[in-house]
Coordinates of C-alpha atoms in Angstrom, one line a residue:
X1 CA -92.4 50.7 -130.8
X2 CA -95.3 50.1 -133.4
X3 CA -95.6 47.1 -135.1
X4 CA -94.3 47.0 -138.7
X5 CA -92.9 50.6 -138.2
X6 CA -90.4 51.8 -140.3
X7 CA -87.7 54.1 -139.2
X8 CA -85.4 55.9 -142.0
X9 CA -82.5 56.5 -139.6
X10 CA -80.8 54.2 -137.0
X11 CA -82.7 54.1 -133.4
X12 CA -80.8 56.0 -130.9
X13 CA -80.0 53.1 -128.7
X14 CA -77.8 54.3 -125.7
X15 CA -75.8 52.4 -123.8
X16 CA -74.9 49.5 -126.2
X17 CA -71.2 49.5 -125.7
X18 CA -69.2 46.2 -125.7
X19 CA -65.4 45.5 -125.2
X20 CA -65.5 43.1 -128.2
X21 CA -65.4 43.9 -131.8
X22 CA -67.1 46.7 -133.3
X23 CA -70.1 44.9 -134.4
X24 CA -72.7 47.8 -134.8
X25 CA -75.2 45.9 -136.6
X26 CA -75.3 43.1 -134.1
X27 CA -75.6 45.4 -131.1
X28 CA -78.5 47.1 -132.9
X29 CA -80.3 43.9 -133.7
X30 CA -79.5 42.7 -130.1
X31 CA -81.5 45.7 -128.7
X32 CA -84.4 45.4 -131.0
X33 CA -84.6 41.9 -129.7
X34 CA -84.2 42.9 -126.1
X35 CA -87.0 45.5 -126.2
X36 CA -87.1 49.4 -125.9
X37 CA -87.8 49.4 -122.2
X38 CA -84.6 47.3 -121.2
X39 CA -82.2 49.8 -119.7
X40 CA -78.8 48.3 -120.3
X41 CA -76.1 50.2 -118.3
X42 CA -73.1 52.1 -119.9
X43 CA -69.4 51.1 -119.5
X44 CA -68.2 53.5 -116.8
X45 CA -71.3 54.2 -115.4
X46 CA -72.1 54.4 -111.7
X47 CA -74.9 52.2 -110.7
X48 CA -76.6 50.5 -107.8
X49 CA -76.7 46.6 -107.6
X50 CA -79.6 45.1 -105.6
X51 CA -78.8 41.5 -104.5
X52 CA -82.6 40.9 -104.0
X53 CA -83.3 41.6 -107.9
X54 CA -80.4 39.3 -108.8
X55 CA -82.0 36.6 -106.7
X56 CA -85.3 37.3 -108.3
X57 CA -84.1 36.9 -111.6
X58 CA -82.8 33.5 -110.8
X59 CA -86.5 31.9 -110.9
X60 CA -88.7 33.0 -113.8
X61 CA -91.8 31.7 -111.8
X62 CA -93.5 34.6 -110.1
X63 CA -95.1 32.5 -107.3
X64 CA -91.5 31.5 -106.2
X65 CA -90.1 35.1 -106.1
X66 CA -91.7 36.2 -102.9
X67 CA -90.1 33.2 -101.0
X68 CA -86.7 33.3 -102.7
X69 CA -86.3 36.9 -101.7
X70 CA -87.2 36.5 -98.3
X71 CA -84.5 33.9 -97.3
X72 CA -82.5 35.1 -94.4
X73 CA -78.8 36.3 -95.5
X74 CA -76.1 34.3 -94.1
X75 CA -73.6 37.2 -95.1
X76 CA -73.7 40.7 -94.0
X77 CA -74.6 42.5 -97.2
X78 CA -76.2 45.7 -98.0
X79 CA -79.5 45.9 -99.8
X80 CA -77.8 48.1 -102.6
X81 CA -74.3 48.2 -103.6
X82 CA -73.1 51.0 -105.4
X83 CA -70.8 49.8 -108.4
X84 CA -68.8 50.6 -111.5
X85 CA -69.7 49.0 -114.6
X86 CA -66.4 47.4 -115.9
X87 CA -67.5 45.8 -119.2
X88 CA -70.6 44.5 -121.0
X89 CA -70.6 41.7 -123.2
X90 CA -74.2 41.2 -125.4
X91 CA -75.0 37.3 -125.6
X92 CA -77.8 35.1 -126.9
X93 CA -79.2 31.9 -125.6
X94 CA -78.1 29.2 -128.1
X95 CA -81.3 27.1 -127.4
X96 CA -83.9 29.7 -126.9
X97 CA -82.5 32.6 -128.8
X98 CA -83.2 34.8 -125.7
X99 CA -80.8 37.8 -125.3
X100 CA -78.8 38.7 -122.3
X101 CA -75.9 40.7 -121.1
X102 CA -72.8 39.6 -119.1
X103 CA -72.3 42.7 -116.9
X104 CA -69.0 43.0 -115.1
X105 CA -69.1 45.0 -111.9
X106 CA -66.6 46.5 -109.3
X107 CA -67.4 48.2 -106.0
X108 CA -67.5 51.8 -106.1
X109 CA -64.0 53.6 -106.1
X110 CA -63.6 57.3 -106.6
X111 CA -60.4 56.6 -108.5
X112 CA -62.3 54.4 -110.9
X113 CA -61.2 54.7 -114.8
X114 CA -62.1 52.5 -117.5
X115 CA -61.3 53.0 -121.4
X116 CA -64.4 53.4 -123.3
X117 CA -64.6 51.8 -126.6
X118 CA -64.5 53.6 -129.7
X119 CA -67.6 54.2 -132.1
X120 CA -68.9 50.9 -133.5
X121 CA -68.8 52.1 -137.1
X122 CA -72.4 53.6 -136.9
X123 CA -74.6 53.6 -139.9
X124 CA -78.0 54.4 -140.9
X125 CA -80.4 51.3 -140.9
X126 CA -84.0 50.3 -141.7
X127 CA -85.7 48.0 -139.9
X128 CA -89.3 46.4 -139.2
X129 CA -91.0 44.1 -136.8
X130 CA -93.8 41.8 -137.3
X131 CA -96.0 39.7 -135.1
X132 CA -96.3 36.3 -136.8
X133 CA -99.7 35.1 -138.0
X134 CA -100.9 31.5 -138.5
X135 CA -99.7 31.4 -142.3
X136 CA -96.4 33.0 -141.1
X137 CA -95.7 30.5 -138.6
X138 CA -96.8 27.5 -140.8
X139 CA -93.9 25.5 -142.1
X140 CA -96.0 24.9 -145.1
X141 CA -96.5 28.5 -146.3
X142 CA -94.4 31.5 -146.4
X143 CA -93.6 34.9 -144.6
X144 CA -95.9 38.0 -145.7
X145 CA -94.4 41.4 -145.6
X146 CA -96.1 44.7 -145.6
X147 CA -95.6 46.5 -148.8
X148 CA -93.8 49.5 -147.0
X149 CA -91.6 47.2 -145.1
X150 CA -90.5 45.6 -148.3
X151 CA -89.7 48.7 -150.1
X152 CA -87.8 50.3 -147.2
X153 CA -85.8 47.4 -145.9
X154 CA -85.1 45.0 -148.9
X155 CA -83.5 45.8 -152.3
X156 CA -85.8 46.9 -155.0
X157 CA -87.3 44.0 -157.0
X158 CA -87.2 44.1 -160.9
X159 CA -90.6 44.6 -161.6
X160 CA -90.1 44.2 -165.6
X161 CA -89.7 40.4 -164.9
X162 CA -92.9 38.4 -165.4
X163 CA -92.3 36.7 -161.6
X164 CA -90.0 39.3 -159.9
X165 CA -87.7 37.6 -157.3
X166 CA -84.4 37.9 -155.7
X167 CA -82.5 36.1 -152.8
X168 CA -82.1 38.0 -149.2
X169 CA -79.1 36.8 -147.1
X170 CA -79.4 37.7 -143.4
X171 CA -77.4 37.0 -140.4
X172 CA -78.8 36.1 -137.0
X173 CA -77.4 36.8 -133.6
X174 CA -75.4 33.5 -133.6
X175 CA -74.0 34.6 -137.0
X176 CA -75.7 31.9 -138.8
X177 CA -76.7 32.6 -142.5
X178 CA -79.9 32.4 -143.6
X179 CA -81.1 32.8 -147.4
X180 CA -84.8 33.7 -148.0
X181 CA -86.3 34.0 -151.6
X182 CA -88.2 37.2 -152.1
X183 CA -90.9 37.4 -154.6
X184 CA -93.9 39.6 -155.5
X185 CA -97.0 37.3 -156.5
X186 CA -100.3 36.0 -155.5
X187 CA -103.9 37.5 -155.9
X188 CA -103.8 40.4 -154.7
X189 CA -100.1 40.4 -155.3
X190 CA -97.8 40.8 -152.1
X191 CA -94.3 40.7 -150.9
X192 CA -93.1 37.2 -149.9
X193 CA -90.6 35.1 -148.1
X194 CA -90.9 31.8 -149.7
X195 CA -87.8 29.3 -150.2
X196 CA -85.8 29.1 -146.9
X197 CA -88.7 30.5 -144.7
X198 CA -90.0 27.2 -143.2
X199 CA -86.4 26.0 -142.4
X200 CA -86.2 29.2 -140.2
X201 CA -89.2 28.6 -138.6
X202 CA -88.7 25.0 -138.0
X203 CA -85.2 25.8 -136.6
X204 CA -86.3 28.8 -134.3
X205 CA -89.2 26.8 -133.0
X206 CA -91.6 30.1 -133.8
X207 CA -95.2 29.8 -133.4
X208 CA -98.3 32.4 -133.8
X209 CA -97.6 35.6 -131.6
X210 CA -93.8 35.4 -132.0
X211 CA -92.2 38.3 -133.4
X212 CA -89.4 38.7 -136.1
X213 CA -87.1 41.6 -136.4
X214 CA -85.4 42.4 -139.6
X215 CA -82.9 45.1 -140.3
X216 CA -80.8 46.3 -143.1
X217 CA -77.7 48.7 -143.0
X218 CA -76.7 51.3 -145.6
X219 CA -73.8 49.1 -146.6
X220 CA -76.6 46.3 -147.8
X221 CA -76.0 44.0 -145.0
X222 CA -79.0 42.4 -143.3
X223 CA -79.8 40.9 -140.0
X224 CA -82.8 38.8 -138.8
X225 CA -83.8 38.1 -135.1
X226 CA -86.8 36.9 -133.1
X227 CA -88.4 37.3 -129.8
X228 CA -90.7 34.9 -128.3
X229 CA -94.2 36.0 -127.0
X230 CA -94.4 33.0 -124.3
X231 CA -91.9 33.1 -121.3
X232 CA -89.2 30.7 -121.8
X233 CA -88.9 27.6 -119.6
X234 CA -86.3 27.8 -116.7
X235 CA -84.0 24.8 -116.3
X236 CA -83.4 25.5 -112.6
X237 CA -84.9 23.1 -110.3
X238 CA -87.8 24.4 -108.1
X239 CA -87.0 22.5 -105.0
X240 CA -86.4 24.4 -101.7
X241 CA -82.9 23.2 -101.5
X242 CA -81.7 24.4 -105.0
X243 CA -83.4 27.7 -104.3
X244 CA -81.3 28.1 -101.1
X245 CA -78.2 27.2 -102.6
X246 CA -78.8 29.8 -105.6
X247 CA -79.8 32.4 -103.1
X248 CA -76.6 31.7 -101.0
X249 CA -74.4 31.5 -104.0
X250 CA -75.6 34.9 -105.4
X251 CA -75.0 36.6 -102.2
X252 CA -71.9 35.0 -101.3
X253 CA -70.2 36.1 -104.7
X254 CA -71.3 39.6 -104.2
X255 CA -70.2 39.6 -100.6
X256 CA -66.8 38.3 -101.3
X257 CA -66.1 40.8 -104.4
X258 CA -67.0 43.8 -101.9
X259 CA -64.8 42.5 -99.1
X260 CA -61.8 42.0 -101.6
X261 CA -62.7 45.1 -103.9
X262 CA -62.7 43.1 -107.0
X263 CA -64.9 42.3 -110.0
X264 CA -67.8 40.0 -110.1
X265 CA -70.0 39.1 -113.1
X266 CA -73.9 39.2 -113.4
X267 CA -76.0 37.8 -116.3
X268 CA -78.8 40.6 -116.8
X269 CA -82.0 39.6 -118.8
X270 CA -84.3 42.0 -120.4
X271 CA -87.3 40.3 -119.2
X272 CA -85.9 40.4 -115.5
X273 CA -86.3 42.9 -112.8
X274 CA -84.3 46.1 -112.9
X275 CA -81.6 45.2 -110.4
X276 CA -78.7 47.2 -111.9
X277 CA -79.8 50.9 -112.1
X278 CA -78.2 54.2 -112.6
X279 CA -77.1 55.7 -109.2
X280 CA -78.9 59.2 -110.1
X281 CA -82.0 57.6 -111.0
X282 CA -82.2 55.5 -107.8
X283 CA -81.7 58.7 -105.8
X284 CA -83.9 60.8 -107.7
X285 CA -86.9 58.0 -107.4
X286 CA -86.1 57.7 -103.6
X287 CA -86.2 61.4 -103.0
X288 CA -89.8 61.7 -104.4
X289 CA -90.9 60.0 -101.3
X290 CA -93.7 58.0 -102.5
X291 CA -96.4 57.4 -99.9
X292 CA -99.5 55.5 -99.4
X293 CA -102.3 57.2 -101.7
X294 CA -99.6 58.5 -104.3
X295 CA -100.6 58.2 -107.6
X296 CA -98.3 56.7 -110.3
X297 CA -97.7 55.6 -114.1
X298 CA -95.7 52.5 -115.1
X299 CA -94.4 51.8 -118.6
X300 CA -94.9 48.1 -120.1
X301 CA -94.2 46.6 -123.3
X302 CA -96.6 44.9 -125.4
X303 CA -96.2 41.7 -127.4
X304 CA -96.1 43.8 -130.7
X305 CA -93.3 46.0 -129.5
X306 CA -95.6 48.7 -128.4
X307 CA -95.2 50.7 -125.3
X308 CA -98.1 50.7 -122.8
X309 CA -98.7 53.2 -119.9
X310 CA -100.8 51.8 -116.8
X311 CA -101.6 54.2 -113.7
X312 CA -102.3 53.1 -110.4
X313 CA -102.2 53.9 -106.6
X314 CA -99.6 53.1 -103.8
X315 CA -101.5 51.4 -101.2
X316 CA -98.8 50.3 -98.8
X317 CA -95.0 51.2 -98.2
X318 CA -93.0 48.6 -96.5
X319 CA -89.9 46.4 -96.5
X320 CA -90.2 43.6 -99.2
X321 CA -88.6 41.0 -96.8
X322 CA -88.1 41.5 -93.0
X323 CA -84.3 40.2 -93.7
X324 CA -83.3 43.1 -95.8
X325 CA -84.2 46.0 -93.6
X326 CA -84.7 49.6 -95.2
X327 CA -84.5 48.3 -98.8
X328 CA -86.1 50.1 -101.8
X329 CA -86.6 46.9 -103.6
X330 CA -90.1 46.2 -104.2
X331 CA -91.1 48.4 -101.2
X332 CA -94.2 49.6 -102.8
X333 CA -97.4 47.7 -102.7
X334 CA -99.7 48.9 -105.5
X335 CA -103.4 48.8 -106.9
X336 CA -103.7 49.3 -110.5
X337 CA -106.8 51.3 -111.9
X338 CA -107.7 48.9 -114.8
X339 CA -107.2 45.3 -115.9
X340 CA -104.8 44.4 -118.4
X341 CA -104.2 41.4 -120.7
X342 CA -100.3 41.4 -119.6
X343 CA -98.8 40.3 -116.3
X344 CA -98.1 43.5 -113.9
X345 CA -96.4 43.1 -110.5
X346 CA -98.3 44.3 -107.3
X347 CA -95.1 45.1 -105.9
X348 CA -92.8 47.9 -107.3
X349 CA -89.6 49.7 -106.8
X350 CA -89.5 53.5 -106.8
X351 CA -87.2 53.7 -110.0
X352 CA -89.7 51.7 -112.0
X353 CA -92.5 54.2 -111.7
X354 CA -93.2 58.1 -112.3
X355 CA -95.6 60.3 -110.3
X356 CA -98.7 61.0 -112.0
X357 CA -98.4 64.6 -112.4
X358 CA -102.0 66.1 -112.4
X359 CA -102.8 69.6 -114.1
X360 CA -104.6 72.3 -112.2
X361 CA -108.2 71.5 -112.6
X362 CA -109.2 75.1 -113.3
X363 CA -106.5 75.4 -116.0
X364 CA -107.6 72.3 -117.5
X365 CA -111.4 73.5 -117.8
X366 CA -110.2 76.9 -119.3
X367 CA -107.9 74.9 -122.0
X368 CA -110.9 72.8 -122.8
X369 CA -113.2 75.5 -123.2
X370 CA -110.7 77.5 -125.1
X371 CA -110.1 74.8 -127.6
X372 CA -114.1 74.7 -128.1
X373 CA -114.3 78.5 -128.9
X374 CA -111.6 77.9 -131.4
X375 CA -113.2 75.0 -133.0
X376 CA -116.5 77.1 -133.2
X377 CA -115.1 80.2 -134.5
X378 CA -112.9 78.9 -137.2
X379 CA -114.1 76.6 -139.6
X380 CA -112.2 75.1 -142.5
X381 CA -113.9 73.5 -145.6
X382 CA -111.9 71.7 -148.0
X383 CA -114.8 69.5 -149.4
X384 CA -117.4 69.9 -151.9
X385 CA -120.4 72.2 -151.2
X386 CA -123.5 70.0 -152.1
X387 CA -126.3 72.2 -152.6
X388 CA -129.8 70.7 -153.2
X389 CA -131.8 72.6 -155.6
X390 CA -135.6 71.9 -155.9
X391 CA -137.5 73.3 -158.7
X392 CA -141.4 72.8 -158.7
X393 CA -143.8 74.1 -161.3
X394 CA -147.2 73.0 -162.8
X395 CA -146.1 70.6 -165.3
X396 CA -143.0 68.7 -163.7
X397 CA -140.9 68.4 -160.6
X398 CA -137.2 68.4 -161.3
X399 CA -134.2 67.9 -158.8
X400 CA -130.4 67.7 -159.1
X401 CA -127.4 68.5 -157.1
X402 CA -124.9 71.6 -157.7
X403 CA -121.6 71.0 -156.8
X404 CA -118.9 73.8 -156.2
X405 CA -115.6 73.0 -154.4
X406 CA -114.5 75.5 -151.9
X407 CA -111.3 75.8 -149.8
X408 CA -112.5 78.4 -147.3
X409 CA -111.1 79.7 -144.0
X410 CA -114.0 81.9 -142.6
X411 CA -114.8 83.1 -139.0
X412 CA -117.9 82.1 -137.4
X413 CA -119.8 85.5 -137.3
X414 CA -119.7 85.7 -141.2
X415 CA -120.3 82.2 -141.6
X416 CA -124.0 82.3 -142.7
X417 CA -123.8 85.4 -145.0
X418 CA -120.6 84.1 -147.0
X419 CA -122.3 80.6 -147.6
X420 CA -125.4 82.2 -148.8
X421 CA -123.6 84.6 -151.2
X422 CA -121.7 81.4 -152.5
X423 CA -124.8 79.6 -153.0
X424 CA -126.3 82.5 -155.1
X425 CA -123.3 82.6 -157.3
X426 CA -123.5 79.0 -157.9
X427 CA -127.1 78.9 -158.4
X428 CA -129.1 79.7 -161.7
X429 CA -132.5 79.0 -160.3
X430 CA -135.5 81.4 -160.2
X431 CA -136.4 83.5 -157.1
X432 CA -138.9 80.8 -156.0
X433 CA -136.2 78.2 -155.4
X434 CA -135.0 76.8 -152.4
X435 CA -131.4 76.4 -151.2
X436 CA -130.3 73.5 -148.7
X437 CA -127.1 72.5 -147.3
X438 CA -127.2 69.0 -145.4
X439 CA -130.8 70.0 -144.9
X440 CA -130.5 73.6 -143.6
X441 CA -132.1 76.2 -145.6
X442 CA -129.6 78.8 -146.4
X443 CA -132.1 81.4 -147.2
X444 CA -133.1 81.6 -143.5
X445 CA -132.3 84.5 -141.3
X446 CA -129.0 84.2 -139.6
X447 CA -130.3 84.3 -136.2
X448 CA -132.5 81.5 -136.7
X449 CA -129.7 79.4 -138.3
X450 CA -127.0 80.3 -135.3
X451 CA -127.5 77.5 -133.1
X452 CA -124.1 77.8 -131.6
X453 CA -124.7 81.3 -130.1
X454 CA -126.3 79.8 -127.1
X455 CA -123.2 77.5 -126.4
X456 CA -120.8 80.4 -127.0
X457 CA -122.6 82.6 -124.4
X458 CA -122.4 79.9 -121.9
X459 CA -118.7 79.4 -122.7
X460 CA -118.0 82.8 -122.1
X461 CA -119.7 83.2 -118.9
X462 CA -118.2 79.8 -117.6
X463 CA -114.8 81.3 -118.4
X464 CA -115.9 84.6 -116.6
X465 CA -116.9 82.5 -113.5
X466 CA -113.7 80.7 -113.5
X467 CA -111.6 84.0 -113.7
X468 CA -113.8 85.3 -110.7
X469 CA -113.0 82.4 -108.7
X470 CA -109.1 82.7 -109.5
X471 CA -109.5 86.2 -108.3
X472 CA -110.9 85.3 -105.0
X473 CA -108.2 82.5 -104.6
X474 CA -105.6 85.2 -105.4
X475 CA -106.9 87.7 -102.6
X476 CA -106.9 84.6 -100.2
X477 CA -103.4 83.6 -101.2
X478 CA -102.5 87.1 -100.5
X479 CA -103.6 87.2 -97.2
X480 CA -102.5 84.0 -96.2
X481 CA -98.9 84.7 -97.4
X482 CA -98.7 88.1 -95.2
X483 CA -99.2 86.0 -92.4
X484 CA -96.0 83.8 -93.0
X485 CA -92.5 85.5 -92.4
X486 CA -90.8 82.8 -94.1
X487 CA -91.7 79.9 -96.7
X488 CA -88.7 77.5 -96.7
X489 CA -88.7 74.6 -98.9
X490 CA -86.5 71.6 -99.8
X491 CA -85.3 71.6 -103.4
X492 CA -84.0 67.9 -104.7
X493 CA -81.8 67.4 -107.7
X494 CA -80.0 64.1 -108.1
X495 CA -79.6 63.5 -104.7
X496 CA -78.3 67.1 -103.8
X497 CA -80.6 69.0 -101.4
X498 CA -80.8 72.8 -100.8
X499 CA -83.2 74.9 -98.9
X500 CA -84.8 78.1 -100.5
X501 CA -86.9 80.7 -99.1
X502 CA -90.1 81.3 -101.4
X503 CA -90.7 84.6 -99.9
X504 CA -87.2 85.9 -101.3
X505 CA -88.8 85.5 -104.7
X506 CA -91.1 87.7 -106.7
X507 CA -92.4 84.9 -109.1
X508 CA -91.7 81.9 -111.0
X509 CA -88.9 83.5 -113.3
X510 CA -87.0 85.0 -110.2
X511 CA -87.2 81.5 -108.5
X512 CA -86.1 79.6 -111.5
X513 CA -83.2 82.0 -112.1
X514 CA -82.0 81.6 -108.4
X515 CA -82.3 77.6 -108.8
X516 CA -80.2 77.6 -111.9
X517 CA -77.6 79.6 -110.1
X518 CA -77.8 77.3 -106.8
X519 CA -77.4 73.9 -108.8
X520 CA -75.2 75.3 -111.5
X521 CA -77.2 74.9 -114.5
X522 CA -77.6 78.2 -115.9
X523 CA -79.8 78.6 -118.6
X524 CA -81.0 74.9 -118.6
X525 CA -84.5 75.2 -116.5
X526 CA -85.7 78.0 -118.8
X527 CA -85.0 75.9 -121.9
X528 CA -87.2 72.9 -120.7
X529 CA -85.0 70.8 -122.9
X530 CA -83.0 68.8 -120.1
X531 CA -84.9 69.4 -116.9
X532 CA -88.1 69.9 -115.5
X533 CA -89.7 71.3 -112.4
X534 CA -92.3 69.4 -110.3
X535 CA -93.6 70.0 -106.8
X536 CA -95.2 67.9 -104.3
X537 CA -98.1 69.5 -102.4
X538 CA -98.9 68.7 -98.6
X539 CA -101.4 66.0 -99.8
X540 CA -98.8 63.9 -101.6
X541 CA -99.6 64.7 -105.2
X542 CA -96.9 65.5 -107.5
X543 CA -97.8 68.6 -110.0
X544 CA -95.9 70.6 -112.7
X545 CA -94.4 73.9 -111.6
X546 CA -96.1 76.9 -113.4
X547 CA -99.6 75.7 -113.3
X548 CA -100.9 77.9 -110.5
X549 CA -100.7 81.1 -109.7
X550 CA -97.5 82.1 -107.8
X551 CA -99.2 83.0 -104.7
X552 CA -101.3 80.0 -104.6
X553 CA -98.1 77.8 -105.4
X554 CA -96.1 79.1 -102.4
X555 CA -98.9 78.0 -100.1
X556 CA -99.5 74.8 -101.3
X557 CA -95.9 73.6 -102.1
X558 CA -94.1 71.1 -99.9
X559 CA -91.1 70.2 -101.9
X560 CA -89.6 71.0 -105.1
X561 CA -87.8 68.5 -107.4
X562 CA -85.6 69.1 -110.5
X563 CA -85.8 66.0 -112.5
X564 CA -83.9 64.9 -115.8
X565 CA -86.5 64.4 -118.6

């Protein structure tokens, strides 16, 4: 989410359901403080619980995580446990204002049923976030608001007053009421929170780089929250004995719950590892079968709430711990393509990343050349035509600018003639005058001025060359395909695997129709609204279905994946 970005409707935060009172505004503020990348489960959802990730969360110091997760388990427990989500309670730390969730899990049961809470009185909200500057974080100044934020998220000031002001009342996640005096003053004039702000800064221990979240509902209720830029200090002892005790305690709790088929609670923090993950998401990620050399992307959140995507390469696939065999938890060792100002792990889990899907190289080249041709052959002018006129005679030299406004959309072949005609209509000079547009003599011949013609000819010849190569590939693909009697490939969708023979299909449309019937999703693959088709080639790269010619696709595809968008 971009800094100081205003939304006119409430953000669609899926998964925030609590078994407490219907407090819609509280839930929205909680989610904004947690961040857009925090994947909170939903009550009744089937998830996998990863004990290794739970243990890792117990210690916030990254250098200790490896040793902690590699302790030998004293209980016979699986590396992932299938569970149902019983309840979720959204909470906030009383000392640090860090948000977290108390999630109640129960070992998976096919007969599991849970009552879903009713709607939380949804309403439209406006909100903004701002990273604090030195002036904002000072206890001697005030909080400066962007004009758009103040207009959209605060009641309107009475500008007829000499010094417009009003009091804003807002609750935080602890239900504490804060009052801020909103004024419009200064040179230049700007919106400010003055009285009441320094008490808020002091109580919350705010510093430069921390963020403030403010939202207001359509009923006039306002809420305010914070998010610290620096990681919060852990109160857990770093001694080996305390780490072992924490490890054994977490594992024992989960093990006893599984054996007794009873519920157990976990505390889930936004900045921790994702150790409670939707079952379908895990299955889909594992079925991607990331290998050494596979390319991927991963999302991160910056300090100003914006999402960043970094790419990298998988350099090794191995168990994170020798005591957790065949565990998918952080089993991918990665190397990032570029440096970053944020911390990134060197070992990730399959469900945290997405395969880097590459377009067909020739298709990309055709698209780029096509864009250039369109831009060259269609020129839009919505600006003054500045025509410089030189008039020379024996007695004096006079010069001036002739300005005529035009809103023209003309194709390139008629560009010069039309511009010359427009120039002649706007000029009153004699036959000896010269007309120039940005230094170009408009009276020169069309051939002399058409400097884009050689580029266009090159582009046409380049496209012709590319299509000739495609024809050769198609001929080779036909020859290759006739040598294959059957072409069976596996198709994966949410853990379900089917096998199809590509030689039974006469093209992409035929294949998609059959896949829709095979997986009982008629009409949904063609719409591209819920599912997307990707495939893995023999080299391990992931690509989008449809970028290649059908025969070439049949010869390069290894496995097909139907993934949710």
